[in-house]
Coordinates of C-alpha atoms in Angstrom, one line a residue:
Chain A
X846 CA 0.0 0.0 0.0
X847 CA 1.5 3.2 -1.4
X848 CA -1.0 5.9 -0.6
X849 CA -0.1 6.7 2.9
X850 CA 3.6 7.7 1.2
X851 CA 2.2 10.5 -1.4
X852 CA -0.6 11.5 1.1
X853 CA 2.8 12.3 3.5
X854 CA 3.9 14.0 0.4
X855 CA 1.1 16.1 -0.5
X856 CA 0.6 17.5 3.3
X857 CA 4.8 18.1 3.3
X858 CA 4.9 17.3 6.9
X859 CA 2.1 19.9 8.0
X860 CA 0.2 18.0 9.3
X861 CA 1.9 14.6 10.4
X862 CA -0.9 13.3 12.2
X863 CA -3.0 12.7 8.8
X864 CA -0.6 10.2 8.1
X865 CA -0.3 8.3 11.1
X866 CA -3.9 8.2 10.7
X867 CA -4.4 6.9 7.2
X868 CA -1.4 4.0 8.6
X869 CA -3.7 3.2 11.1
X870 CA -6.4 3.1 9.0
X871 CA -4.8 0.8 6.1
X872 CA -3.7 -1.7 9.0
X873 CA -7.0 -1.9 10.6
X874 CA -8.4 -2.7 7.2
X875 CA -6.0 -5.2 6.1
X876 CA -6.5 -7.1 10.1
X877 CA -10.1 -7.2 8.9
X878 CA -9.7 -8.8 6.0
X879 CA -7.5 -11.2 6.9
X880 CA -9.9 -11.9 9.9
X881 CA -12.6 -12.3 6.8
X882 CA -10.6 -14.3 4.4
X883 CA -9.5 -16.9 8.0
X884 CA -13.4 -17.2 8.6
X885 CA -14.6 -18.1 5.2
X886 CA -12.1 -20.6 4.7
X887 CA -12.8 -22.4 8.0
X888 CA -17.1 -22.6 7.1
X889 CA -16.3 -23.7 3.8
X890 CA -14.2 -26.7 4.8
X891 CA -16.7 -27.5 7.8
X892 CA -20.0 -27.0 5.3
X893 CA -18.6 -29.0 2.8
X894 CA -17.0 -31.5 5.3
X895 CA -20.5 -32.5 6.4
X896 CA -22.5 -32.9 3.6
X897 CA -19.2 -35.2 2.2
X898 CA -19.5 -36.7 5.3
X899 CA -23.5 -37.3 4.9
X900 CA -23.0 -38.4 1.5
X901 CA -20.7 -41.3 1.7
X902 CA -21.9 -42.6 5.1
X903 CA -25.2 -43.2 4.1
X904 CA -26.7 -46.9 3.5
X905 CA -26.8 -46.5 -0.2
X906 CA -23.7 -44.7 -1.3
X907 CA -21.9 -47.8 -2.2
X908 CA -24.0 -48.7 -4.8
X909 CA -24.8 -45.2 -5.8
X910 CA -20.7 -44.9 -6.2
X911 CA -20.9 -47.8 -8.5
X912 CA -23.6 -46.7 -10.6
X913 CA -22.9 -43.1 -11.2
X914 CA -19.2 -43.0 -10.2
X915 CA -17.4 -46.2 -12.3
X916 CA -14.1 -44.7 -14.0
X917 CA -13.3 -47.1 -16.5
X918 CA -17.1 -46.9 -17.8
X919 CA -16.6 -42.9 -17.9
X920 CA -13.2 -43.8 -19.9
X921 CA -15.1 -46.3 -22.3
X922 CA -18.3 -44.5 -22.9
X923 CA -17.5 -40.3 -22.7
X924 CA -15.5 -40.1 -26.5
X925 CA -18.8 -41.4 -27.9
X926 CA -21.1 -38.9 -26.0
X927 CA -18.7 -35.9 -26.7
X928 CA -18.6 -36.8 -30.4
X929 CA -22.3 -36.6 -30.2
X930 CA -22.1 -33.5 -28.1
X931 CA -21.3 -31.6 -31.3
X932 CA -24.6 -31.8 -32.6
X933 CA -25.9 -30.6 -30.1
X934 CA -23.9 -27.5 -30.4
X935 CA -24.2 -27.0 -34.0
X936 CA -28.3 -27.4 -33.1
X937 CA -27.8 -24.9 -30.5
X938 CA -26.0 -22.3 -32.4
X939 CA -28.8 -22.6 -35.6
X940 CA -31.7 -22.6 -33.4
X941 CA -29.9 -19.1 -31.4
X942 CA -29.8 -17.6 -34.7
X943 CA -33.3 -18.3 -35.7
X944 CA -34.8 -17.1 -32.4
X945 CA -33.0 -13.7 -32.2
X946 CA -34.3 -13.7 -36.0
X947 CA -38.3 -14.6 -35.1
X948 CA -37.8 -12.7 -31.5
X949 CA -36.7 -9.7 -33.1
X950 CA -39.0 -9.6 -35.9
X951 CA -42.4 -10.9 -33.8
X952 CA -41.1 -8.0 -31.2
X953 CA -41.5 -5.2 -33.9
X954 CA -44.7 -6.3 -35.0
X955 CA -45.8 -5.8 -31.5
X956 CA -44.8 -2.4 -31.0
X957 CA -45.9 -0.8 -34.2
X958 CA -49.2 1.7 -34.4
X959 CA -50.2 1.0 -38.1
X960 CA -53.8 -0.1 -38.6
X961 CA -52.9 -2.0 -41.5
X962 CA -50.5 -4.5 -39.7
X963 CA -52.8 -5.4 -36.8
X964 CA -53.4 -8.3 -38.2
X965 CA -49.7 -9.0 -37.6
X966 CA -50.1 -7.6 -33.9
X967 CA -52.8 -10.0 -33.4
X968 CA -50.5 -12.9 -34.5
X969 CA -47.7 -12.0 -33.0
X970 CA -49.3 -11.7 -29.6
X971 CA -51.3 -14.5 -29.7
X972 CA -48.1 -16.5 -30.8
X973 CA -46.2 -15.0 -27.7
X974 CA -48.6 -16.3 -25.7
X975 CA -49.7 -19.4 -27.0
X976 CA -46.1 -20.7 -26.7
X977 CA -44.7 -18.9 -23.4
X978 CA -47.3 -21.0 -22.0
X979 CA -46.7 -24.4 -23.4
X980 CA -43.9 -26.4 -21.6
X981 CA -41.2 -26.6 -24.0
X982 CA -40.9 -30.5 -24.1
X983 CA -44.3 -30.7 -25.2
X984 CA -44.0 -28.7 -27.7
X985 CA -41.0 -31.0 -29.0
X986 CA -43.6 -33.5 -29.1
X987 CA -46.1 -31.8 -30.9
X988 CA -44.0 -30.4 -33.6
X989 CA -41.7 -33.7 -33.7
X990 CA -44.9 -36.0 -34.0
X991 CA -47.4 -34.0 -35.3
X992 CA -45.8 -32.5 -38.5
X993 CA -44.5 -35.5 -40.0
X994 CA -48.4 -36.8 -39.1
X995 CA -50.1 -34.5 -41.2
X996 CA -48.4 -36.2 -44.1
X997 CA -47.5 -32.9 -46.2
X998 CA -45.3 -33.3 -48.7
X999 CA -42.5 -30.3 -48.4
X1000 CA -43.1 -30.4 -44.6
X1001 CA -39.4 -31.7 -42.9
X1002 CA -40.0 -34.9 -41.0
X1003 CA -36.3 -35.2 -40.0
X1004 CA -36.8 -35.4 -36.3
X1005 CA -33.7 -33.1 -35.6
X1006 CA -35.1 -30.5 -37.8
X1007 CA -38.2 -30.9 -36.2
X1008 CA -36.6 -30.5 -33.2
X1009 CA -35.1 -27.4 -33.4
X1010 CA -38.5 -26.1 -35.3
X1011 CA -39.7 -26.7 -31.5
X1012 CA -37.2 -25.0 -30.0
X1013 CA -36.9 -22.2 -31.8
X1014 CA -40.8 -21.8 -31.2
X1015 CA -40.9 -22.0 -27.5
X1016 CA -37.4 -19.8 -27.3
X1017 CA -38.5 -17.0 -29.8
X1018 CA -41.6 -16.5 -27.8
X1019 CA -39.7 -15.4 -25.3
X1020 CA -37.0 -13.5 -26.4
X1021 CA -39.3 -11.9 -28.4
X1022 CA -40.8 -10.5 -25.2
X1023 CA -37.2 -9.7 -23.7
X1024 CA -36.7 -7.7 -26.9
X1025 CA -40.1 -5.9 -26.3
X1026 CA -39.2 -5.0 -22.8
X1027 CA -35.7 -3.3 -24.2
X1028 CA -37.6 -1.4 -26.8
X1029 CA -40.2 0.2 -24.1
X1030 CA -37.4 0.9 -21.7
X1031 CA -36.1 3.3 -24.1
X1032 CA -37.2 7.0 -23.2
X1033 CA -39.2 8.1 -25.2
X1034 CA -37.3 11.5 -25.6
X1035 CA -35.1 9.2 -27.6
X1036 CA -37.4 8.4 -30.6
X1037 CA -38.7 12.3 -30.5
X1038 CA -35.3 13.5 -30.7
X1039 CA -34.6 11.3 -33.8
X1040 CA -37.7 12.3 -35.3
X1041 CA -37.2 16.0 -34.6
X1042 CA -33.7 15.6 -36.1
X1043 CA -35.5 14.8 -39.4
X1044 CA -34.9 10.8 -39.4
X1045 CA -38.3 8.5 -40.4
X1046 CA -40.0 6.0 -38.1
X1047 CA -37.9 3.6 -39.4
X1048 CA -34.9 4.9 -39.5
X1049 CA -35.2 6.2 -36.0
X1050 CA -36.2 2.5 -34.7
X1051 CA -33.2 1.4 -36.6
X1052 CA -30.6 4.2 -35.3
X1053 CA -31.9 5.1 -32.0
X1054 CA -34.3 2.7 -30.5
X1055 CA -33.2 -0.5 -31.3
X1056 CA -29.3 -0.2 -30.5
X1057 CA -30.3 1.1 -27.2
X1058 CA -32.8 -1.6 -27.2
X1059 CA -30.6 -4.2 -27.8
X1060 CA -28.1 -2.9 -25.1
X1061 CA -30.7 -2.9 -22.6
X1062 CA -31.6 -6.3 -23.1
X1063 CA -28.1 -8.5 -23.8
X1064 CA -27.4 -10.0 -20.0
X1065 CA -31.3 -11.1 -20.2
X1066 CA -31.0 -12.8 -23.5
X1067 CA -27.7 -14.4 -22.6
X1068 CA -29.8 -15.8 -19.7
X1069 CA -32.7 -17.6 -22.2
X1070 CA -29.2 -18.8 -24.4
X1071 CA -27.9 -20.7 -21.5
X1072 CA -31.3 -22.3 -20.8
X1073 CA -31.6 -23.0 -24.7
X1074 CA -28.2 -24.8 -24.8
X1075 CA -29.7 -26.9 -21.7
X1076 CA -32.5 -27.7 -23.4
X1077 CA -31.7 -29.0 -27.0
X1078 CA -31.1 -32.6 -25.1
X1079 CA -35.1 -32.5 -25.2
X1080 CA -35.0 -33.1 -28.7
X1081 CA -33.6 -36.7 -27.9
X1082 CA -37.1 -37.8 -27.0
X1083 CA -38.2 -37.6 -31.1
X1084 CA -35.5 -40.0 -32.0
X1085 CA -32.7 -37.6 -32.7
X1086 CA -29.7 -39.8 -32.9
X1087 CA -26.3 -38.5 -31.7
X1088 CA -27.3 -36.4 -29.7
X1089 CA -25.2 -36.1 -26.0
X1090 CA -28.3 -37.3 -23.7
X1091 CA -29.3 -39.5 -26.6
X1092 CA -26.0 -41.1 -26.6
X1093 CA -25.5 -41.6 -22.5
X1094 CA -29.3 -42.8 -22.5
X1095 CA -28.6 -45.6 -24.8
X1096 CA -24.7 -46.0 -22.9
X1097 CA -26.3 -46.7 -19.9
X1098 CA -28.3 -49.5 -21.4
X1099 CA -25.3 -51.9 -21.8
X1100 CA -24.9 -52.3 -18.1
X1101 CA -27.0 -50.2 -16.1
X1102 CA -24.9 -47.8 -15.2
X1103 CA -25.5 -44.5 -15.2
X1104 CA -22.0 -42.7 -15.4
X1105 CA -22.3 -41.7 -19.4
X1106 CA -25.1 -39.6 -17.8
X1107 CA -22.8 -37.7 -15.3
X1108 CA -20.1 -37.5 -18.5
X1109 CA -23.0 -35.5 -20.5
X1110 CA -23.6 -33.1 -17.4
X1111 CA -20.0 -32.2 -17.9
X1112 CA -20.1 -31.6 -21.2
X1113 CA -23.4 -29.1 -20.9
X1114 CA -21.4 -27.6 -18.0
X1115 CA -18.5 -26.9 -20.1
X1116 CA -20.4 -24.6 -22.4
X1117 CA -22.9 -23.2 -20.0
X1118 CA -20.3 -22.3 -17.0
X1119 CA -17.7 -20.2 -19.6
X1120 CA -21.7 -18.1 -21.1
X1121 CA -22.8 -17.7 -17.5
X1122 CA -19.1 -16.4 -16.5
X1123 CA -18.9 -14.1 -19.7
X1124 CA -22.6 -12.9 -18.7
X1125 CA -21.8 -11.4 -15.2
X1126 CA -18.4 -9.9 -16.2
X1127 CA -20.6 -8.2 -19.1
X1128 CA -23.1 -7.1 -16.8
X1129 CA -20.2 -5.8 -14.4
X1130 CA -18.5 -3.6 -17.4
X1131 CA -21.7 -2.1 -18.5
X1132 CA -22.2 -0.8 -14.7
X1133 CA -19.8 1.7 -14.8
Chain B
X565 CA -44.3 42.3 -46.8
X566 CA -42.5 39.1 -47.1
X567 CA -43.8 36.0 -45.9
X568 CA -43.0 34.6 -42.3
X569 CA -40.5 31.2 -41.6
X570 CA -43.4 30.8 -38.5
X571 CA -46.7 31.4 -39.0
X572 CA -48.7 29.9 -36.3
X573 CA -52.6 30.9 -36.9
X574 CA -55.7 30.4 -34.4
X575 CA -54.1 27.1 -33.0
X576 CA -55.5 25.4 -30.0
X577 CA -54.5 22.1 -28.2
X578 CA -56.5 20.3 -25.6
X579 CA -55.2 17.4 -23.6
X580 CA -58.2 15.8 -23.0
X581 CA -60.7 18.5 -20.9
X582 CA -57.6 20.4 -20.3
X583 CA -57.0 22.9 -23.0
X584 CA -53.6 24.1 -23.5
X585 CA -53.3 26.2 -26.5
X586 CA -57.0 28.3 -26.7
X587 CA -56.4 29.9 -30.1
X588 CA -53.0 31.2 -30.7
X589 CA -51.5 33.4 -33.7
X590 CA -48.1 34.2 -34.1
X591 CA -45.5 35.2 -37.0
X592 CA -41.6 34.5 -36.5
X593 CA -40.0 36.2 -39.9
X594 CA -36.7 35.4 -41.2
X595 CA -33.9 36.2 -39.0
X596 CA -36.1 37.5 -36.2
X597 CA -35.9 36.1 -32.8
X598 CA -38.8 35.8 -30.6
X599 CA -39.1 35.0 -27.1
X600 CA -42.0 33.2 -25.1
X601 CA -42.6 33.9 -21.7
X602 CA -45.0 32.6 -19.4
X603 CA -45.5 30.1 -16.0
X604 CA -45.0 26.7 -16.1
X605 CA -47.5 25.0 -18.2
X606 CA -48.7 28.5 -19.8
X607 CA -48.0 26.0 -23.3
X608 CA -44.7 27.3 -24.4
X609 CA -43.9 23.9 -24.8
X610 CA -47.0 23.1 -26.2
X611 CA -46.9 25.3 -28.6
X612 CA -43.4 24.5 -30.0
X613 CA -43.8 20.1 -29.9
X614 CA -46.9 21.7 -32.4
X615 CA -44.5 23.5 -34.5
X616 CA -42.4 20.4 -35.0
X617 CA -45.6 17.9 -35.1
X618 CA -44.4 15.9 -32.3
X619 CA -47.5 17.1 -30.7
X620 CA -50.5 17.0 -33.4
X621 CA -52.9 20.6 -33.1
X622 CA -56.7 20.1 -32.8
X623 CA -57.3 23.8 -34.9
X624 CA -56.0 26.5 -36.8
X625 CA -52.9 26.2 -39.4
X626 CA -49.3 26.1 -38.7
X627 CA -47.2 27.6 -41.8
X628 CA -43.6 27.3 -42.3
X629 CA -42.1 29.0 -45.2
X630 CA -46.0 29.9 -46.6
X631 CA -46.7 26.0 -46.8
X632 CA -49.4 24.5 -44.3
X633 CA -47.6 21.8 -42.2
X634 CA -50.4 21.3 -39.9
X635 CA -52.5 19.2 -42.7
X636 CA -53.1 15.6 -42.1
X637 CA -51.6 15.3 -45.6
X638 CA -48.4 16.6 -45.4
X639 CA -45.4 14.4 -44.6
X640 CA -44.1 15.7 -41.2
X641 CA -40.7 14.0 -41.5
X642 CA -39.8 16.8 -44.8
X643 CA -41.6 19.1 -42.1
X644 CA -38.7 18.6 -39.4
X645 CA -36.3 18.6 -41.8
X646 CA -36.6 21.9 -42.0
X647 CA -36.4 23.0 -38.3
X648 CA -34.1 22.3 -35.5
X649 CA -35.4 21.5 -32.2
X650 CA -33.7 21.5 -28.7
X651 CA -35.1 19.5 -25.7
X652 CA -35.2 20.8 -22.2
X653 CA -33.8 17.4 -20.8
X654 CA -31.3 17.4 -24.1
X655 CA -32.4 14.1 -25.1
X656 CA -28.4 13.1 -26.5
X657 CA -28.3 9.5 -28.1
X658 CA -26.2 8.3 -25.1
X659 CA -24.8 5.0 -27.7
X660 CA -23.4 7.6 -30.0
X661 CA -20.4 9.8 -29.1
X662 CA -20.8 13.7 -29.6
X663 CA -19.7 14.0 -33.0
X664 CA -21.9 11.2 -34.2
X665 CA -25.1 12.7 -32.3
X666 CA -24.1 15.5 -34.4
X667 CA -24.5 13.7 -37.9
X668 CA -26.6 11.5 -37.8
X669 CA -29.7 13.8 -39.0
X670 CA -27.1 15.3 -41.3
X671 CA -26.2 11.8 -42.8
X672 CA -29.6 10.1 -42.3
X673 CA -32.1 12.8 -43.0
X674 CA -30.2 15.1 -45.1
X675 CA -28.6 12.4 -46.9
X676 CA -24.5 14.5 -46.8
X677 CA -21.8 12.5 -47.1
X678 CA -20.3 11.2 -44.0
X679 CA -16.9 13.0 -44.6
X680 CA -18.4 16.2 -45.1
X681 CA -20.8 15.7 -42.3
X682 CA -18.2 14.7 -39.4
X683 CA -16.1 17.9 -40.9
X684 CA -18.8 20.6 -40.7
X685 CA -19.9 19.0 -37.2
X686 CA -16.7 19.6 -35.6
X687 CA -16.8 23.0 -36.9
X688 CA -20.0 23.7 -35.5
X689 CA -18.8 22.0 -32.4
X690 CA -15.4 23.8 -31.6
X691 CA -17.9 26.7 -32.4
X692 CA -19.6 26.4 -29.4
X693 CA -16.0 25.4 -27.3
X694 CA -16.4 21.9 -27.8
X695 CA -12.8 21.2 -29.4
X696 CA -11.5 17.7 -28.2
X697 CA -14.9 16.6 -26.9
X698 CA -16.0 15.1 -30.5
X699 CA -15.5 11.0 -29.9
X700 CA -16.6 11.3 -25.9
X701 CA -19.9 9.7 -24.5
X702 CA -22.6 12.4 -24.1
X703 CA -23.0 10.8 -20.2
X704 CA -19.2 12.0 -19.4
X705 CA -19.9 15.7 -20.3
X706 CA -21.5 18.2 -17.8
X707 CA -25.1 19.4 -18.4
X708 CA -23.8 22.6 -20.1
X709 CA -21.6 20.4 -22.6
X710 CA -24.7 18.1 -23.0
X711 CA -27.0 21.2 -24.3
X712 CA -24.5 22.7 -26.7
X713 CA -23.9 19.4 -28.4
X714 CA -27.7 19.3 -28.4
X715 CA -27.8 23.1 -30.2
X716 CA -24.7 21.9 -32.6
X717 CA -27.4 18.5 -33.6
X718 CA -30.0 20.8 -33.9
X719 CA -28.4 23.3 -35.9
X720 CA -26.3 20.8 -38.3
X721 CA -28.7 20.5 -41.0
X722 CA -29.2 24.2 -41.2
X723 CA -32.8 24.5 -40.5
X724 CA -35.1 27.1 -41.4
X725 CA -35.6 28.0 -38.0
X726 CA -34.8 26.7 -34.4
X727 CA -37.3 25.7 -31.7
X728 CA -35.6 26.1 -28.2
X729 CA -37.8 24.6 -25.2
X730 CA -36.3 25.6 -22.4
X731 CA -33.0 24.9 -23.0
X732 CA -31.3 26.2 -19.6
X733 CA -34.1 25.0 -17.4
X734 CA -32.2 21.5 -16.3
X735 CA -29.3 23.1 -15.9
X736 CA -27.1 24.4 -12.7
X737 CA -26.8 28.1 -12.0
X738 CA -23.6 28.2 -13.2
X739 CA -23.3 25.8 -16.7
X740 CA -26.3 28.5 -17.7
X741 CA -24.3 30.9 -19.3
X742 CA -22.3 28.8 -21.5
X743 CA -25.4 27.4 -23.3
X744 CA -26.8 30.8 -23.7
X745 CA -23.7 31.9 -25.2
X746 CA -24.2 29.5 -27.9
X747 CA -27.9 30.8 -28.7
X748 CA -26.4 35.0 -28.4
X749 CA -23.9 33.1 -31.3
X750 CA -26.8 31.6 -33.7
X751 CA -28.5 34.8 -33.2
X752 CA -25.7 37.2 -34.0
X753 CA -26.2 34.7 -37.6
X754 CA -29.1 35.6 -38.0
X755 CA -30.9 32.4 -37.0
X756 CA -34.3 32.2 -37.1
X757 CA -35.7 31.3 -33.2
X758 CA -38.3 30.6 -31.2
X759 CA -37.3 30.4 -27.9
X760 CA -39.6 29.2 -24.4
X761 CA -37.7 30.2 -21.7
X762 CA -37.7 31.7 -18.3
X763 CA -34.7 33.7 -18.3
X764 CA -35.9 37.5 -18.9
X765 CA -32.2 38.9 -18.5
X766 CA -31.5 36.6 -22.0
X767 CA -34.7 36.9 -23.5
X768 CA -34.3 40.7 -23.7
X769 CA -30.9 40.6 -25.2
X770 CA -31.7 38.1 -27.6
X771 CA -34.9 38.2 -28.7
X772 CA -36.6 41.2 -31.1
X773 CA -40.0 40.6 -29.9
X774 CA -40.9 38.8 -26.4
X775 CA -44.6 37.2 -26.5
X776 CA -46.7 36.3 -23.3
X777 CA -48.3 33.3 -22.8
X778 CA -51.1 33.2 -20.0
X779 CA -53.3 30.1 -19.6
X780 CA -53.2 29.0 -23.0
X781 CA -53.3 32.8 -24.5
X782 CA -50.9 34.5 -26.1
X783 CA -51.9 37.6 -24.1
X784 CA -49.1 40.0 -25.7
X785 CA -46.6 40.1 -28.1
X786 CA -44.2 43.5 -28.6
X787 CA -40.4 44.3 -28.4
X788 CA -38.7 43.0 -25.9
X789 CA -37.8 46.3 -24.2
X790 CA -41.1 47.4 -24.2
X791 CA -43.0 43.9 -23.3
X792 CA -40.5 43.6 -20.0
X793 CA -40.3 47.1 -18.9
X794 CA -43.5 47.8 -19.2
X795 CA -46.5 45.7 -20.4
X796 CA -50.0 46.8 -20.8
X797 CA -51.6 43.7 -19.5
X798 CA -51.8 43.5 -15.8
X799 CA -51.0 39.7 -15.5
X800 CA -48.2 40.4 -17.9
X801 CA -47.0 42.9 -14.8
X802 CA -47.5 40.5 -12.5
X803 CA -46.0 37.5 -13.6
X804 CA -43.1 40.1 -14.3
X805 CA -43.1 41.3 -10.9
X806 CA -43.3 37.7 -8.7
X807 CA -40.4 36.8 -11.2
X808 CA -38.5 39.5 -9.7
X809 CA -39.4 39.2 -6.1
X810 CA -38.6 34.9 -6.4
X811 CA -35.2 36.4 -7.7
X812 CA -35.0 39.1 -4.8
X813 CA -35.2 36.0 -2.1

C-alpha cells in the first residue's frame, strides 16, 4: 500500500498526524480482512466437510458410487457422447440464430401503431402467448410427432429438424418478449429527438431505439441462451440420434450404469459455465 | 411584406378536458428572434412540440415558409427537416459519441456524405467550445456540454428555424451561461428562433420581440424592451413582478 507515502507527500509534513492516521487506518483494514478471508475458509471446509461426510456414510452410497461414479465406464463410454455433443452444439447455435431472427422480428410487430399491420399484432401476440405457455418439451412433441403426421409433402419430418423447429418456437416467444421489454425501456425523448432531427420511423427504430434496445436487453438474452443450450437434449425424445443425452441414454443401457449420464452433465457444463461467467463480467462492465 | 419562416394561426391544443393552447396566432420572420414567456405550463412547450408535429394541433394552421404543415396530408418527416429543435432534458443518443449525435440527421435525413458531415460538425462544435470533446460519451460531459452538443445537432442540418424549449431550465446556475452563449452566437447569424424560456435577462438581449403566454393565450406580443419594462396587460405585470421578487429571495 503506497497511498499513505504521497498522502505524507502532498501535506509536506504539516500535518503529520494525517498520516499516522491513514497508517492506522490501512492496517486496521488489512486485520479485517485477513480476519474475513481466515473465517470463510474455516465454514467452507466445515459445510462441505459435512455434507461429504452425509454423503458417503449413508446406506446407499456404495452402490450409488458404483452406478454413477465407475471410472473405467466414464473412460469407455465419454469419447462417444462428446462426439455426439457436437450436434448438439451445432443445433444450439442454428436454433440461437433463428430465435434472435423470429424474437426480433415478432417483437417489432408488436410495437408498431399501423392499422394495417394489426393483423400481424394479433398474430404475433397470440403467438407470444400461445407458446410462453406451453412447456417446451411438449412442444417437441407436438411439432416432432405431429408435422410428420399430417403427411405434407414439403413439410421436414427429420426429427432433428423438427426439433429445433420446437425450439426455436418455444425460445423465440420469449425473447421476443425480452426484446419488447428493451424497446419500451427506451425513453421516449429518444425516438422524439430522432424524429425532430429529421430521421423516419424507421430509421429512427433502426438508429436510435433498437441499438439502445438491444443494449438494454443482452445480460437477459444471454440468460434464455444458456437455458436454450440446456434444453436442446429434449429433442432426444423424437428419435434424434447423436445427440449427447441421446448417446449416455442408450450408454447406460449396456450395463446399467449411469455414469455416461454424469459424463454428458459435464459436457453441458463446459459450455454453459464459460456463457454464464462471460454474462456477469458483461453485466459488471456495462455498470460503470 | 414578405412572408414569415413561423406562421402559427388560431391554433388550439387540448389534452383531454384540459385545454392548452385556446387559439394562438403568431408570426416569427426570417432572421427574427422571438421570445415566449409565461409560467409553467402556460403552453410554451406546447406550442413549439406543435411547431415540430411531435405534438399534433386540434385547430388553426401552422405555416412554415408559406406552406401548411399542420394538414393531415403533409409528410411531417420533410416538415422537421426543416427545423431544429432542442429538448429541455437534451435528449443526446447516449450509444453515440458527440460528434456522431451530431450527424446522424445530417447523414440520415439530409442524406450529406459522411466526410463532409463529421467535418462541418466539428466546426460547429469547436464553435460552441467543444474542441476535443467530439469521440466522448454524451454521459461524461457536464449538463452545459450536453446542451451545446444538443444546439450543434440541432443546428447541423441548417434549419429554417430553431425551436428552443427551455434549453437552460435543467441546468445548474452556473453551466447556464455557457449554453446561452451558444444561442447569443446563432443569433448574432441571423438564425431564425423561437425560444420558451424563463430567463428575462437573455430573453431581452436576444430576442426582437418577447410574446406572453397566459393560460393558454398569447396575451401580448411587442419588443422585448417594451414587453419587460412595461407591459400593458396586468397579469403580464405581474408574472413580471413575482419573477423579480422569487429572484430578490
Amino acid at each position: 500500500m503506497d497511498a499513505p507515502e504521497t498522502g505524507s507527500e502532498q501535506v509536506a509534513g504539516a500535518v503529520p498526524v494525517t498520516v499516522d492516521r491513514r497508517a492506522e487506518r490501512a492496517a486496521a483494514q488489512r486485520a479485517k480482512d485477513r480476519r474475513g478471508t481466515l473465517v470463510a475458509t474455516i465454514s467452507t471446509i466445515v459445510v462441505l466437510g459435512a455434507l461429504t461426510a452425509l454423503t458417503v456414510t449413508s446406506a446407499g452410497w456404495p452402490s450409488v458410487k458404483e452406478k454413477f461414479f465407475d471410472w473405467d465406464v466414464f473412460v469407455d463410454t465419454f469419447p462417444d457422447i462428446a462426439r455426439a455433443f457436437w450436434l448438439d452444439i451445432r443445433v444450439f447455435v442454428t436454433v440461437e440464430i433463428a430465435v434472435l431472427i423470429l424474437g426480433l422480428i415478432v417483437a417489432l410487430v408488436r410495437v408498431t401503431t399501423s392499422p394495417a399491420l394489426f393483423p400481424g399484432r394479433l398474430i404475433a401476440f397470440a403467438y407470444t402467448t400461445l407458446f410462453r405457455g406451453i412447456p417446451t418439451i411438449l412442444l417437441v412433441y407436438l411439432v416432432g410427432f405431429g408435422i410428420p403426421g399430417l403427411q405434407l409433402t414439403g413439410l421436414p419430418t427429420e426429427p432433428v429438424i423438427l426439433g429445433g423447429i420446437a425450439l426455436t418456437l418455444s425460445y423465440g416467444a420469449y425473447v421476443a418478449e425480452v426484446y419488447r421489454a428493451g424497446l419500451r425501456s427506451v425513453h421516449p425523448g429518444q425516438r422524439e429527438a430522432a424524429l425532430a432531427a429529421g430521421l423516419t420511423e424507421q430509421q429512427t427504430m433502426r438508429h436510435v431505439v433498437l441499438p439502445q434496445a438491444i443494449r438494454a436487453v443482452g445480460p437477459p438474452l444471454l440468460n434464455d441462451f444458456i437455458a436454450l443450450q440446456k434444453d436442446v437434449a429434449l429433442i432426444a425424445i423424437i428419435g434424434v440420434t447423436g445427440e449427447a443425452f441421446r448417446q449416455a441414454q442408450i450408454a447406460t443401457l449396456d450395463n446399467f450404469n449411469y455414469t455416461p449420464l454424469l459424463g454428458a452433465a459435464l459436457l453441458y457444463l463446459a459450455v454453459t459455465i464459460p456463457c454464464a461467467y462471460l454474462l456477469e463480467r458483461w453485466e459488471r462492465s456495462r455498470d460503470d | 411584406m414578405s412572408t414569415p419562416v413561423i406562421d402559427i394561426r388560431g391554433v388550439t391544443k387540448a389534452f383531454g378536458e384540459r385545454e392548452v393552447l385556446k387559439g394562438i396566432d403568431l408570426a416569427v420572420d426570417e432572421h427574427e428572434a422571438v421570445a415566449l414567456i409565461g409560467a409553467s405550463g402556460s403552453g410554451k412547450s406546447t406550442l413549439l412540440r406543435c411547431i415540430d408535429l411531435l405534438t399534433e394541433i386540434d385547430d388553426g394552421d401552422i405555416l412554415l415558409d408559406g406552406e401548411v404543415t399542420t394538414d393531415p396530408s403533409v409528410d411531417p418527416v420533410g416538415v422537421r427537416r426543416n427545423l431544429g429543435f432542442v429538448f429541455q432534458s437534451f435528449n443526446l443518443f447516449p450509444h453515440l459519441n458527440v460528434v456522431e449525435n451530431v450527424t446522424l440527421g445530417v447523414t440520415r435525413a439530409h442524406g450529406i456524405g459522411k466526410d463532409e458531415a463529421r467535418e462541418s460538425a466539428i466546426a460547429i462544435l469547436g464553435r460552441f467550445g467543444l474542441e476535443g470533446r467530439e469521440e466522448e460519451r454524451p454521459r461524461n460531459l457536464s449538463g452545459g456540454q450536453q446542451q451545446r452538443v444538443a444546439i450543434a445537432r440541432a443546428f447541423a442540418t441548417r434549419p429554417r428555424a430553431m425551436l428552443l424549449d427551455e434549453v437552460t431550465s435543467a441546468l445548474d446556475p452556473e453551466l447556464v451561461g455557457e449554453v446561452l452563449a451558444a444561442v447569443r452566437d446563432l443569433k448574432e447569424e441571423g438564425v431564425t428562433m423561437l425560444i420558451a424560456t424563463h430567463e428575462m435577462g437573455f430573453a431581452r438581449e436576444v430576442a426582437d420581440r418577447v410574446g406572453f403566454l397566459h393560460e393558454g393565450r398569447l396575451l401580448e406580443v411587442g419588443p422585448s424592451e417594451q414587453l419587460l419594462e412595461g407591459p400593458r396587460e396586468e397579469a403580464t405585470r405581474k408574472f413580471l413582478r413575482r419573477l423579480l421578487d422569487a429572484r430578490r429571495v
